[in-house]
Short mmCIF file of C-alpha atoms in Angstrom, two decimals:
data_model
loop_
_atom_site.label_atom_id
_atom_site.label_comp_id
_atom_site.label_asym_id
_atom_site.label_seq_id
_atom_site.Cartn_x
_atom_site.Cartn_y
_atom_site.Cartn_z
CA UNK A 9 -46.60 63.56 6.19
CA UNK A 10 -48.07 67.20 6.07
CA UNK A 11 -48.83 67.82 2.04
CA UNK A 12 -45.67 69.88 1.85
CA UNK A 13 -43.32 67.07 4.11
CA UNK A 14 -44.62 64.91 0.89
CA UNK A 15 -43.57 66.83 -1.92
CA UNK A 16 -40.71 66.81 -0.45
CA UNK A 17 -40.57 62.52 -0.33
CA UNK A 18 -41.69 62.47 -4.03
CA UNK A 19 -38.42 65.03 -4.84
CA UNK A 20 -35.74 62.30 -2.96
CA UNK A 21 -37.89 59.47 -5.00
CA UNK A 22 -37.10 61.32 -8.70
CA UNK A 23 -33.80 62.31 -7.75
CA UNK A 24 -33.00 58.80 -6.93
CA UNK A 25 -34.44 57.89 -10.25
CA UNK A 26 -32.36 60.84 -12.10
CA UNK A 27 -28.94 59.48 -10.22
CA UNK A 28 -29.78 55.67 -11.65
CA UNK A 29 -30.27 57.83 -15.01
CA UNK A 30 -27.27 59.02 -15.19
CA UNK A 31 -25.04 56.11 -13.78
CA UNK A 32 -26.57 53.88 -16.86
CA UNK A 33 -26.06 56.74 -19.30
CA UNK A 34 -22.14 56.33 -18.23
CA UNK A 35 -22.00 52.44 -19.10
CA UNK A 36 -23.24 52.90 -22.72
CA UNK A 37 -25.50 51.01 -24.68
CA UNK A 38 -25.86 47.93 -22.95
CA UNK A 39 -28.33 49.80 -20.43
CA UNK A 40 -30.74 50.98 -23.47
CA UNK A 41 -33.56 48.90 -21.61
CA UNK A 42 -32.44 50.09 -18.38
CA UNK A 43 -32.93 53.76 -19.52
CA UNK A 44 -36.42 53.25 -20.98
CA UNK A 45 -37.92 51.77 -18.19
CA UNK A 46 -37.09 54.18 -15.77
CA UNK A 47 -38.05 56.95 -18.60
CA UNK A 48 -41.15 55.81 -18.07
CA UNK A 49 -41.76 54.65 -14.69
CA UNK A 50 -40.25 58.59 -14.40
CA UNK A 51 -42.68 60.17 -16.41
CA UNK A 52 -45.30 58.42 -14.40
CA UNK A 53 -44.08 59.61 -10.94
CA UNK A 54 -43.05 63.37 -12.30
CA UNK A 55 -47.11 63.27 -13.42
CA UNK A 56 -48.39 62.39 -10.44
CA UNK A 57 -45.92 64.59 -8.58
CA UNK A 58 -46.71 67.81 -10.64
CA UNK A 59 -50.74 66.64 -9.61
CA UNK A 60 -49.86 66.82 -5.81
CA UNK A 61 -47.75 70.13 -6.15
CA UNK A 62 -50.18 71.65 -8.52
CA UNK A 63 -53.62 70.72 -5.96
CA UNK A 64 -51.26 72.15 -3.08
CA UNK A 65 -50.68 75.27 -4.33
CA UNK A 66 -54.32 76.23 -5.59
CA UNK A 67 -55.20 75.87 -3.00
CA UNK A 68 -52.84 78.88 -0.98
CA UNK A 69 -52.40 80.74 -4.82
CA UNK A 70 -53.33 83.93 -3.30
CA UNK A 71 -50.56 84.16 -1.07
CA UNK A 72 -48.16 83.44 -3.15
CA UNK A 73 -45.60 85.39 -5.45
CA UNK A 74 -46.05 86.09 -9.12
CA UNK A 75 -43.20 84.96 -9.74
CA UNK A 76 -43.10 81.66 -8.21
CA UNK A 77 -45.88 81.02 -9.59
CA UNK A 78 -44.80 81.77 -13.42
CA UNK A 79 -41.93 79.91 -12.75
CA UNK A 80 -43.69 76.99 -11.36
CA UNK A 81 -45.58 76.61 -14.46
CA UNK A 82 -42.85 77.10 -17.18
CA UNK A 83 -41.24 74.04 -14.71
CA UNK A 84 -44.22 71.97 -15.15
CA UNK A 85 -44.71 72.17 -19.05
CA UNK A 86 -41.45 71.62 -20.25
CA UNK A 87 -39.93 68.49 -18.29
CA UNK A 88 -43.14 66.56 -19.03
CA UNK A 89 -43.24 67.41 -22.89
CA UNK A 90 -38.60 66.72 -22.82
CA UNK A 91 -39.59 63.38 -21.31
CA UNK A 92 -42.16 62.79 -23.54
CA UNK A 93 -40.10 63.08 -26.49
CA UNK A 94 -37.03 60.90 -24.83
CA UNK A 95 -39.98 57.95 -24.31
CA UNK A 96 -40.84 58.73 -27.79
CA UNK A 97 -37.22 58.69 -29.11
CA UNK A 98 -36.86 55.15 -27.24
CA UNK A 99 -39.43 53.92 -29.11
CA UNK A 100 -38.34 55.51 -33.01
CA UNK A 101 -34.70 54.23 -32.60
CA UNK A 102 -34.01 51.27 -33.69
CA UNK A 103 -30.34 50.85 -33.71
CA UNK A 104 -30.36 51.57 -29.52
CA UNK A 105 -28.20 53.89 -30.24
CA UNK A 106 -27.68 56.32 -27.40
CA UNK A 107 -26.60 59.08 -29.49
CA UNK A 108 -29.78 61.00 -30.02
CA UNK A 109 -30.89 59.97 -27.23
CA UNK A 110 -27.97 61.50 -24.30
CA UNK A 111 -27.86 65.63 -24.83
CA UNK A 112 -32.15 65.20 -24.43
CA UNK A 113 -31.51 62.85 -21.03
CA UNK A 114 -28.81 64.87 -19.73
CA UNK A 115 -30.61 68.32 -20.08
CA UNK A 116 -33.74 66.26 -18.19
CA UNK A 117 -31.10 65.29 -15.53
CA UNK A 118 -29.65 69.09 -15.35
CA UNK A 119 -33.03 70.85 -15.71
CA UNK A 120 -35.15 68.96 -13.59
CA UNK A 121 -32.74 68.95 -10.59
CA UNK A 122 -32.63 72.72 -10.89
CA UNK A 123 -36.29 72.75 -10.25
CA UNK A 124 -36.41 70.83 -7.47
CA UNK A 125 -33.54 72.59 -5.67
CA UNK A 126 -35.26 75.91 -6.99
CA UNK A 127 -39.21 74.57 -5.41
CA UNK A 128 -37.14 73.73 -2.21
CA UNK A 129 -35.13 77.24 -1.78
CA UNK A 130 -38.13 79.26 -2.99
CA UNK A 131 -41.37 77.61 -3.63
CA UNK A 132 -41.81 75.08 -0.94
CA UNK A 133 -40.63 78.18 2.14
CA UNK A 134 -43.66 80.06 0.65
CA UNK A 135 -45.93 78.10 0.89
CA UNK A 136 -45.00 76.55 4.49
CA UNK A 137 -45.19 80.17 5.53
CA UNK A 138 -48.80 80.79 4.09
CA UNK A 139 -49.97 77.31 5.45
CA UNK A 140 -50.98 77.30 9.54
CA UNK A 141 -50.99 73.78 10.74
CA UNK A 142 -54.93 73.22 10.80
CA UNK A 143 -54.53 74.92 7.23
CA UNK A 144 -51.84 72.35 6.23
CA UNK A 145 -54.11 69.51 7.76
CA UNK A 146 -57.39 71.14 5.48
CA UNK A 147 -54.90 71.29 1.98
CA UNK A 148 -53.29 67.82 1.98
CA UNK A 149 -54.80 65.04 -0.39
CA UNK A 150 -58.07 63.95 0.24
CA UNK A 151 -58.14 60.50 1.88
CA UNK A 152 -59.98 57.84 0.13
CA UNK A 153 -62.69 56.00 1.32
CA UNK A 154 -60.57 53.03 1.87
CA UNK A 155 -58.66 51.99 5.13
CA UNK A 156 -55.49 52.17 3.34
CA UNK A 157 -53.27 55.01 1.83
CA UNK A 158 -50.71 55.51 -0.55
CA UNK A 159 -48.16 57.24 2.31
CA UNK A 160 -48.27 54.38 4.35
CA UNK A 161 -45.03 51.86 4.22
CA UNK A 162 -44.94 48.40 3.21
CA UNK A 163 -44.26 47.14 7.05
CA UNK A 164 -47.12 49.40 8.37
CA UNK A 165 -49.69 47.55 5.97
CA UNK A 166 -48.37 43.97 6.63
CA UNK A 167 -47.99 44.55 10.41
CA UNK A 168 -52.56 45.75 11.15
CA UNK A 169 -53.16 43.82 8.17
CA UNK A 170 -51.03 39.81 7.99
CA UNK A 171 -53.44 39.12 5.40
CA UNK A 172 -51.67 40.97 2.87
CA UNK A 173 -48.74 38.82 2.82
CA UNK A 174 -49.52 36.03 0.48
CA UNK A 175 -50.10 39.14 -2.33
CA UNK A 176 -47.40 40.72 -1.73
CA UNK A 177 -45.61 37.51 -1.36
CA UNK A 178 -47.04 36.99 -4.76
CA UNK A 179 -46.11 40.25 -6.34
CA UNK A 180 -42.32 39.36 -5.15
CA UNK A 181 -42.18 42.34 -2.81
CA UNK A 182 -38.97 41.88 -0.79
CA UNK A 183 -40.20 42.96 2.42
CA UNK A 184 -36.89 42.87 4.55
CA UNK A 185 -35.74 45.16 1.38
CA UNK A 186 -38.38 47.48 0.21
CA UNK A 187 -40.55 47.62 4.23
CA UNK A 188 -39.48 50.65 4.54
CA UNK A 189 -41.19 51.81 1.55
CA UNK A 190 -44.22 53.83 0.88
CA UNK A 191 -47.19 51.81 -1.52
CA UNK A 192 -46.86 54.59 -4.34
CA UNK A 193 -42.88 53.66 -4.79
CA UNK A 194 -43.73 49.86 -4.91
CA UNK A 195 -46.07 49.79 -7.31
CA UNK A 196 -44.43 52.65 -9.38
CA UNK A 197 -41.55 50.36 -8.92
CA UNK A 198 -43.33 47.27 -10.82
CA UNK A 199 -45.25 49.53 -13.12
CA UNK A 200 -48.57 49.56 -11.73
CA UNK A 201 -50.42 52.47 -10.90
CA UNK A 202 -51.17 52.77 -7.30
CA UNK A 203 -54.42 52.75 -6.80
CA UNK A 204 -54.70 49.26 -8.81
CA UNK A 205 -52.29 47.78 -6.21
CA UNK A 206 -53.95 49.68 -3.20
CA UNK A 207 -57.38 47.96 -4.33
CA UNK A 208 -55.38 45.17 -4.70
CA UNK A 209 -54.57 44.80 -1.24
CA UNK A 210 -58.46 45.99 0.53
CA UNK A 211 -59.18 43.07 -1.97
CA UNK A 212 -57.13 40.65 0.39
CA UNK A 213 -58.26 42.03 3.05
CA UNK A 214 -62.15 42.32 2.56
CA UNK A 215 -61.27 38.13 1.61
CA UNK A 216 -59.80 37.76 4.53
CA UNK A 217 -62.33 39.65 6.57
CA UNK A 218 -65.09 37.86 4.98
CA UNK A 219 -63.73 34.17 5.94
CA UNK A 220 -62.67 35.00 9.34
CA UNK A 221 -66.71 35.85 9.47
CA UNK A 222 -67.67 32.57 8.01
CA UNK A 223 -65.69 30.44 10.28
CA UNK A 224 -66.77 31.87 13.05
CA UNK A 225 -70.64 31.69 12.10
#
């Protein structure tokens, strides 16, 4: 998965969250806590996506049109700010009424969808036009000094390191349902930082490895 493909996958995840938000909004105040949790997770996911996107844009900034960069900057300020406002409203609203929150949520859904559509139509093709295959590999996120990476799927990790199965079970990860999801998505779904989740997996692998060494000795 190269850098632009990763951003497109982020958009797929974000659009799925927006669809859930949109559906929950039609169901009334009984979905208050669902909406609140989704917005909290969406805020973290959006920040992670923006960080990845800005790192990639910085790597090929000189070759990108000024208008594309300017539009990107505006979107990266407005949408996180709107989400912060929405999350604050969820805390301040004591009556669980959606009246004060619905307009902001609707604006977020429409705005973020439109922004992602524009990026896929203008920004991503522009970046792909700048990068050769070799350059695309160079500007991908630097791999951490660990065995696992956040874009790996649960099935891949479990197949390669079966000793992670007890941990996945303790975290109530449904492998038949979530096996094709990437580690960062599974972590987001549980309110965990992806680095924390990977750290737990790494620890489980290391502990099992050392136990095997002791038994062999």
